[in-house]
C-alpha cells in the first residue's frame, strides 16, 4: 500500500484482536524503513511465519524479521522490561541481529512487578465483572500513567527519582493488595534490584521516537505504525468495560509515537474472514457447541499470549463498520479465508436487531450488545482449498462472492486477502478493492 503519496501507514485490528496484524505488518515491512508500535504492551501476541519458522512477538514490532528495518516502541506502549529482554534474547538465539535496530521511547512507561500483582488481584476479586485480562499488568500500568505516578524509561537516568517512584508505587500497591485480601506483597528493594538488572539495556536503547519518525519521513523513509489488540478493545470505542486500557484505534497512533496526525496517509484495518474474541464481554455473532469447536480447531484459535481458547463467531459487518468509522479505515486486509474452506455454509452478519427493531449505529453499552440479534446472510461454502491462490482470479467463485459481500457490508475496500500464515500466501487487490476487479 506504500506509494509515492503514501509514506506513513497505520495497521490496526478492526475486531477484537488476533486478526493477523503481525502477518500483515511483516508483509508490509518489506517496503518500510521504520516500524513502530504505538500502544499496548506484552498483552499482545503477534505471530509471524517466515519460511518454516514461527515467531511470536509480544512487544517488539513485527518488522524486526526483515533485516535492517528500524523498530521502535513508542511512548504509548507500556514496556515490561523483563519480557522485552527475554524477547530480544529469544530473537538473538534464532539468528535475528538486533544491533542498532531497536529503540524505546524515553517517554514510555514501565510495567513493574506490582502492576502484574494488582492485575491478578483485581481480576480475582472481580466476580462477574471479571474482564479476563491477559494478566500482564496492563491496566494497572496505564492507571499509574494517567494518575501521574508511573516510572518512565527516561527516569532510569536518575537513581533517586527511580527509588522515589518505586517506593510510592510499592506502598500504594501493597495497600490495595491488603484491601483485596490477597497474601501477596511487593518489596521495594526486590523491584529496584530487578530494575538494576535491565537499566543499562533500556537506557542503551532509549530514544525520542517522534523525532526519529519525523526525521525518517522527512528524508523519504516509509513508516508503519503497528497497532496491538483490536478496535473493539479500545478504551473508548470498544465494548467497555470489557476492553484493554489503551487507545488501540488509529487516533492513538500519532499520539502514541509522537508525530502529528497530519503525517498519517492511510489506515489499514485487519479483519479475520470470521470473528474471534479472547476474554469476557459481548460477541454478538458467537458460535457455540460443535460449530464453535470446529472453527476453533480449523483456525487454531488459541491465544498467542495466554494459550486460552478464543471464542469464535461469524463475520460481523456492524463491528467492522464501527471500526471503520472510529479509525477512518482506508482499506481492509481479510485474513484466514482458508480456514473457511471446508464449511458447507458461511454466515455473515449484516446488522443487528434489538427488541425487534433494527439497530442504528453501534451500541455504546455492553449490556445492549449482549442483547442484540445479528441479522445473518447465508453464503454457500466453496469447499475448495484456497491456500495456493495468489491472484483474485484464482479464488473459487463462491469465495469471491463471499468477499464481495464482506466488502460491500463493511463499506471499506479490501486490498489484501490472506489465505495462509506465510508471507507468500497473500492476494493483493487494486486500490478501490474488490469492486475494481471483475
Ligand atoms: P495478531 O495478534 O493480530 O498479530 O494475530 P495473532 O498472531 O495473535 O493470530 C493470528 C494467527 O493466525 C497466527 O497464528 C498467524 O500465524 C495466523 N494467520 C495469519 N494469517 C493467516 C491466514 O491467512 N491463514 C491462516 N490459516 N492463518 C493465518
Ligand atoms: P493482540 O495484539 C486479543 C484482551 C484480553 C481481555 C482484554 C483486557 O495479539 O491482538 P488486558 O490484559 O489488555 O488488560 O486484557 O483484552 N486482549 C487481547 N485479545 N488479542 C490481544 O492482543 C489482546 N490483548 C488484550 O483477553 O479480554
Ligand atoms: Mg494476537
XYZ file of C-alpha atoms and ligand atoms in Angstrom:
494
model
C 0.000 0.000 0.000
C 3.048 2.242 0.137
C 3.465 4.528 -2.862
C 4.935 7.932 -3.615
C 1.969 9.543 -1.920
C 1.709 7.022 0.963
C 4.640 7.265 3.356
C 3.015 6.601 6.710
C 0.567 3.779 7.193
C -1.222 2.627 10.350
C -2.155 -1.057 10.733
C -4.980 -1.669 13.226
C -7.048 -4.634 14.290
C -10.669 -3.974 13.327
C -12.261 -6.673 15.516
C -11.268 -7.962 18.996
C -7.555 -8.584 18.378
C -5.634 -11.527 16.881
C -6.787 -10.593 13.387
C -3.358 -11.321 11.892
C -1.789 -7.863 12.330
C 1.631 -9.470 12.842
C 1.470 -11.204 9.474
C 0.319 -8.056 7.644
C 2.931 -5.838 9.295
C 5.591 -8.381 8.368
C 4.376 -8.427 4.746
C 4.235 -4.611 4.545
C 7.582 -4.183 6.328
C 9.255 -5.218 3.099
C 8.527 -1.698 1.836
C 9.002 0.183 5.123
C 12.087 1.714 6.693
C 10.775 2.120 10.255
C 8.113 0.107 12.096
C 6.781 1.453 15.402
C 4.316 0.096 17.976
C 2.129 2.862 19.454
C 0.194 1.302 22.352
C -0.426 -1.797 24.437
C 2.230 -3.937 25.994
C 3.098 -7.593 26.387
C -0.636 -8.415 26.327
C -0.162 -8.568 22.546
C 0.854 -11.775 20.804
C 1.748 -11.191 17.148
C 2.632 -14.331 15.235
C 4.817 -14.158 12.155
C 5.685 -17.126 9.945
C 8.928 -16.833 7.992
C 9.596 -19.948 5.956
C 9.339 -22.838 8.388
C 9.985 -20.595 11.396
C 7.269 -19.134 13.584
C 7.934 -16.132 15.821
C 5.549 -14.824 18.490
C 6.261 -11.186 19.339
C 4.738 -9.513 22.386
C 6.480 -6.140 22.438
C 8.909 -5.864 19.537
C 7.284 -4.721 16.268
C 6.754 -7.426 13.651
C 9.061 -5.568 11.230
C 12.058 -6.909 13.155
C 12.120 -10.041 10.997
C 13.140 -8.005 7.932
C 16.874 -7.334 8.225
C 17.788 -3.631 8.537
C 14.330 -2.338 9.489
C 14.474 0.038 12.450
C 11.836 -0.940 15.066
C 10.562 1.402 17.754
C 8.380 1.154 20.839
C 6.591 4.490 21.128
C 5.698 6.489 24.218
C 2.173 4.997 24.152
C 3.465 1.465 24.787
C 3.805 0.149 28.346
C 7.027 -1.833 28.463
C 7.589 -4.825 30.715
C 11.395 -4.683 30.621
C 11.990 -8.292 31.631
C 9.653 -9.587 28.925
C 11.415 -7.292 26.459
C 14.875 -8.557 27.379
C 13.644 -12.155 27.120
C 12.124 -11.436 23.722
C 15.343 -9.804 22.483
C 17.349 -12.799 23.675
C 14.886 -15.201 22.041
C 15.330 -13.426 18.699
C 19.128 -13.287 19.010
C 19.454 -17.035 19.603
C 17.369 -17.579 16.476
C 19.825 -15.520 14.445
C 17.987 -12.173 14.294
C 20.536 -9.371 14.588
C 19.096 -6.529 16.673
C 22.192 -4.328 16.718
C 21.154 -0.694 16.171
C 17.646 -1.755 15.107
C 15.604 -1.360 18.262
C 14.645 1.887 20.010
C 12.463 2.656 23.043
C 10.806 5.976 23.705
C 12.210 7.718 26.793
C 8.614 8.710 27.481
C 7.319 5.115 27.544
C 6.123 3.821 30.917
C 7.366 0.627 32.515
C 5.200 -2.258 33.647
C 6.574 -3.224 37.055
C 6.075 -6.376 39.142
C 3.426 -4.692 41.276
C 1.323 -3.970 38.193
C 1.111 -7.694 37.481
C 0.244 -8.427 41.114
C -2.530 -5.807 41.015
C -3.875 -7.108 37.685
C -4.245 -10.600 39.169
C -5.707 -9.324 42.449
C -8.327 -7.142 40.700
C -9.346 -9.992 38.432
C -9.619 -12.472 41.289
C -11.835 -10.127 43.274
C -13.977 -9.035 40.334
C -16.627 -11.802 40.403
C -18.987 -11.480 37.420
C -17.297 -8.270 36.226
C -14.074 -10.156 35.504
C -12.559 -8.829 32.279
C -10.488 -11.927 31.570
C -7.275 -9.899 31.152
C -4.019 -11.375 29.946
C -2.587 -10.851 33.447
C 0.315 -8.800 32.066
C -0.223 -5.792 34.365
C -1.515 -3.593 31.550
C -4.488 -1.915 33.271
C -2.553 -1.037 36.462
C 0.419 0.305 34.450
C -1.815 2.629 32.405
C -3.647 3.590 35.606
C -0.341 4.789 37.118
C 0.497 6.630 33.898
C -2.794 8.529 33.939
C -2.531 9.129 37.702
C 0.887 10.686 37.008
C 2.828 8.305 39.232
C 4.348 5.936 36.643
C 8.017 5.220 36.017
C 9.236 6.131 32.522
C 12.296 4.843 30.682
C 13.868 8.311 30.928
C 13.500 8.275 34.738
C 16.034 5.448 34.917
C 18.811 8.011 34.365
C 18.129 9.252 37.895
C 18.518 6.599 40.626
C 16.976 8.832 43.314
C 13.871 9.544 41.240
C 13.532 5.870 40.313
C 13.657 4.873 44.011
C 11.114 7.538 44.959
C 8.602 6.452 42.297
C 9.041 2.747 43.094
C 8.723 3.336 46.858
C 5.434 5.167 46.365
C 4.225 2.597 43.848
C 5.009 -0.319 46.136
C 3.320 1.318 49.147
C 0.179 2.051 47.130
C 0.147 -1.442 45.615
C 0.576 -3.175 48.974
C -2.307 -1.173 50.429
C -4.557 -2.344 47.584
C -3.336 -5.946 47.831
C -4.137 -5.919 51.550
C -7.581 -4.439 50.951
C -8.290 -7.126 48.352
C -7.322 -9.760 50.944
C -4.513 -11.309 48.973
C -1.376 -12.687 50.623
C 0.966 -11.267 48.002
C 3.114 -8.255 48.925
C 5.733 -6.430 46.860
C 9.150 -5.408 48.163
C 10.787 -2.132 47.130
C 14.345 -3.442 47.168
C 13.429 -6.508 45.147
C 11.809 -4.287 42.497
C 14.795 -1.912 42.462
C 17.238 -4.827 42.141
C 15.264 -6.229 39.234
C 15.254 -2.798 37.561
C 19.011 -2.529 38.048
C 19.429 -5.776 36.055
C 17.833 -4.204 32.953
C 18.605 -0.482 33.443
C 21.711 -0.428 31.230
C 19.968 -2.285 28.391
C 16.929 0.009 28.479
C 18.930 3.238 28.575
C 21.144 1.925 25.776
C 18.030 1.620 23.579
C 16.357 4.864 24.698
C 15.484 7.405 22.021
C 12.979 10.067 21.015
C 10.653 8.054 18.765
C 8.763 11.101 17.477
C 11.945 12.820 16.433
C 13.227 9.660 14.696
C 9.990 9.138 12.815
C 9.684 12.750 11.729
C 13.287 12.730 10.523
C 12.747 9.375 8.785
C 9.689 10.675 6.927
C 11.376 13.958 6.034
C 14.240 12.074 4.400
C 11.920 9.963 2.251
C 11.537 6.949 4.553
C 8.397 4.857 4.888
C 6.796 4.298 8.254
C 4.478 1.587 9.506
C 2.656 2.180 12.787
C 1.679 -1.185 14.258
C -1.398 -1.409 16.473
C -1.938 -4.065 19.082
C -5.246 -5.546 20.263
C -8.289 -4.520 18.232
C -10.690 -1.621 17.791
C -13.402 -3.317 19.859
C -10.897 -3.488 22.739
C -10.251 0.281 22.544
C -10.669 2.021 25.905
C -13.241 4.470 24.458
C -14.685 2.853 21.340
C -14.611 -0.787 22.413
C -17.081 -2.858 24.415
C -16.364 -1.056 27.701
C -15.592 -2.227 30.355
C -14.531 -5.423 28.534
C -11.644 -3.667 26.813
C -7.935 -3.077 27.231
C -6.599 0.129 28.782
C -5.217 1.970 25.748
C -6.344 3.713 22.583
C -5.957 0.884 20.122
C -7.558 2.833 17.262
C -5.695 4.910 14.669
C -6.293 8.177 16.532
C -3.905 6.875 19.166
C -1.154 6.136 16.671
C 0.106 9.697 16.277
C -0.042 10.432 19.995
C 1.487 7.053 20.817
C 4.687 7.649 18.865
C 4.994 11.439 18.908
C 4.073 12.618 15.412
C 1.186 14.775 14.223
C -1.925 13.112 12.729
C -1.349 15.070 9.507
C 1.630 12.794 8.773
C -0.568 9.671 8.553
C -1.626 8.837 4.999
C -3.613 5.602 5.252
C -5.170 3.282 7.833
C -5.351 -0.440 7.074
C -7.853 -2.426 9.154
C -7.076 -6.110 9.580
C -10.050 -8.486 9.963
C -10.439 -12.219 10.005
C -12.907 -13.680 7.500
C -14.834 -14.590 10.665
C -14.526 -13.229 14.227
C -12.835 -14.240 17.467
C -12.530 -12.816 20.945
C -10.439 -13.870 23.967
C -11.625 -12.977 27.444
C -15.068 -11.820 28.547
C -17.599 -9.424 27.075
C -20.223 -9.379 24.322
C -19.664 -11.143 20.992
C -22.959 -10.906 19.076
C -22.182 -13.468 16.354
C -20.649 -16.014 18.749
C -20.937 -19.684 17.833
C -21.441 -22.367 20.414
C -21.199 -26.123 20.780
C -19.822 -28.199 17.960
C -19.788 -25.353 15.428
C -17.577 -23.259 17.736
C -15.297 -26.211 18.400
C -14.930 -26.836 14.680
C -13.997 -23.257 13.781
C -11.612 -23.050 16.763
C -9.949 -26.229 15.577
C -9.797 -25.188 11.896
C -8.354 -21.763 12.740
C -6.108 -22.996 15.587
C -7.790 -20.341 17.704
C -5.813 -20.378 20.922
C -4.311 -17.189 22.374
C -0.693 -16.450 21.385
C -0.035 -14.862 24.799
C -2.032 -16.907 27.287
C -2.919 -20.066 25.332
C -6.603 -19.551 26.195
C -9.161 -20.873 23.694
C -10.516 -17.999 21.585
C -14.294 -17.619 21.227
C -15.220 -17.912 17.529
C -18.125 -16.254 15.724
C -19.245 -15.280 12.219
C -18.015 -12.152 10.456
C -19.844 -9.146 11.862
C -20.130 -6.194 9.459
C -21.601 -3.933 12.193
C -18.365 -4.330 14.124
C -16.255 -3.537 11.069
C -18.376 -0.507 10.056
C -17.955 0.801 13.603
C -14.200 0.127 13.459
C -14.056 1.838 10.073
C -15.734 4.948 11.429
C -13.613 5.330 14.548
C -10.335 4.573 12.727
C -11.011 6.237 9.393
C -10.099 2.992 7.641
C -8.947 3.438 4.061
C -8.546 -0.292 3.335
C -9.145 -3.762 4.737
C -6.980 -6.866 4.882
C -9.071 -10.032 5.255
C -7.115 -12.897 6.833
C -7.669 -16.613 7.374
C -10.038 -17.068 4.441
C -8.572 -20.580 4.081
C -9.981 -21.507 7.498
C -13.489 -21.442 5.984
C -12.545 -23.718 3.033
C -14.308 -26.849 4.292
C -17.545 -25.320 5.592
C -20.880 -26.012 3.850
C -22.386 -22.678 4.815
C -20.869 -19.411 5.946
C -22.901 -16.776 7.752
C -22.224 -13.054 7.614
C -23.965 -10.606 9.965
C -25.080 -7.516 8.081
C -26.608 -5.675 11.050
C -28.420 -6.109 14.387
C -31.954 -6.066 15.746
C -32.860 -5.188 19.313
C -36.354 -5.873 20.622
C -37.494 -6.486 17.035
C -36.227 -3.120 15.755
C -33.180 -2.569 13.513
C -30.257 -1.096 15.461
C -28.825 2.138 14.074
C -25.183 2.916 14.797
C -23.136 0.752 17.124
C -24.387 0.211 20.695
C -22.279 2.009 23.318
C -23.487 -0.289 26.072
C -22.033 -3.768 26.542
C -25.357 -4.828 28.085
C -27.239 -3.791 24.904
C -24.667 -5.536 22.734
C -25.289 -8.722 24.752
C -28.979 -8.459 23.831
C -28.821 -7.713 20.091
C -29.711 -10.357 17.499
C -27.500 -10.357 14.424
C -29.230 -10.364 11.039
C -27.456 -13.029 9.019
C -26.905 -13.515 5.325
C -26.135 -17.142 4.406
C -23.399 -17.876 1.875
C -22.743 -21.322 0.364
C -19.269 -22.675 1.175
C -16.752 -23.087 -1.658
C -15.395 -26.396 -0.339
C -12.109 -25.955 -2.212
C -8.632 -25.268 -0.867
C -7.623 -21.622 -1.259
C -4.130 -21.843 0.252
C -2.425 -21.869 -3.156
C -4.398 -18.967 -4.598
C -2.154 -15.977 -5.334
C -4.430 -13.827 -7.504
C -8.055 -12.751 -7.112
C -8.976 -14.806 -10.201
C -7.523 -17.959 -8.582
C -10.145 -17.926 -5.811
C -13.270 -20.082 -6.247
C -16.289 -18.024 -7.366
C -18.157 -18.678 -4.094
C -15.207 -17.347 -2.071
C -15.107 -14.254 -4.276
C -18.824 -13.799 -3.824
C -18.444 -14.040 -0.014
C -15.618 -11.485 -0.066
C -17.626 -9.151 -2.297
C -20.439 -9.240 0.263
C -17.955 -8.731 3.098
C -16.541 -5.658 1.347
C -19.969 -4.256 0.488
C -21.337 -4.617 4.040
C -18.118 -3.353 5.643
C -18.088 -0.312 3.345
C -14.267 -0.412 3.090
C -12.231 -1.571 0.050
C -10.450 -4.903 0.526
C -6.775 -4.580 -0.522
C -5.387 -7.878 0.834
C -6.772 -11.375 1.241
C -4.663 -13.750 3.285
C -5.013 -17.479 2.627
C -2.310 -18.816 4.948
C 0.152 -17.728 7.616
C 3.131 -17.452 5.253
C 4.194 -14.220 3.530
C 3.537 -15.539 0.037
C 0.021 -16.681 0.962
C -1.306 -13.187 0.319
C -3.503 -11.895 -2.513
C -3.148 -8.212 -3.375
C -6.041 -6.209 -4.797
C -6.035 -2.852 -6.576
C -6.780 0.492 -4.912
C -10.554 0.601 -4.787
C -10.667 -3.043 -3.679
C -12.748 -5.919 -4.995
C -15.242 -3.558 -6.589
C -12.463 -2.624 -9.038
C -11.877 -6.217 -10.191
C -14.356 -8.232 -12.245
P -2.303 -10.657 15.730
O -2.319 -10.568 17.214
O -3.320 -9.781 15.085
O -0.939 -10.436 15.148
O -2.722 -12.145 15.364
P -2.186 -13.496 16.074
O -0.794 -13.710 15.637
O -2.465 -13.464 17.526
O -3.183 -14.557 15.467
C -3.282 -14.800 14.102
C -2.891 -16.267 13.829
O -3.321 -16.625 12.526
C -1.392 -16.507 13.830
O -1.140 -17.791 14.310
C -0.989 -16.390 12.349
O 0.164 -17.143 12.017
C -2.199 -16.991 11.704
N -2.545 -16.455 10.379
C -2.420 -15.187 9.921
N -2.968 -15.091 8.676
C -3.430 -16.320 8.364
C -4.138 -16.850 7.235
O -4.457 -16.168 6.278
N -4.484 -18.179 7.291
C -4.180 -18.964 8.362
N -4.567 -20.232 8.318
N -3.518 -18.498 9.434
C -3.162 -17.197 9.440
P -3.131 -8.830 20.009
O -2.241 -7.614 19.837
C -6.766 -10.453 21.794
C -7.928 -8.831 25.704
C -7.881 -9.728 26.907
C -9.018 -9.148 27.727
C -8.896 -7.656 27.465
C -8.127 -6.880 28.527
O -2.407 -10.121 19.969
O -4.295 -8.750 19.086
P -5.546 -6.712 29.143
O -4.559 -7.763 29.532
O -5.188 -5.953 27.931
O -5.900 -5.795 30.288
O -6.893 -7.529 28.821
O -8.225 -7.530 26.221
N -6.673 -8.723 24.940
C -6.467 -9.275 23.738
N -7.261 -10.082 22.999
N -5.576 -10.059 21.305
C -4.785 -9.229 22.028
O -3.649 -8.688 21.529
C -5.197 -8.835 23.325
N -4.662 -8.049 24.297
C -5.580 -7.986 25.268
O -8.116 -11.075 26.544
O -10.260 -9.561 27.208
Mg -2.502 -11.831 18.886
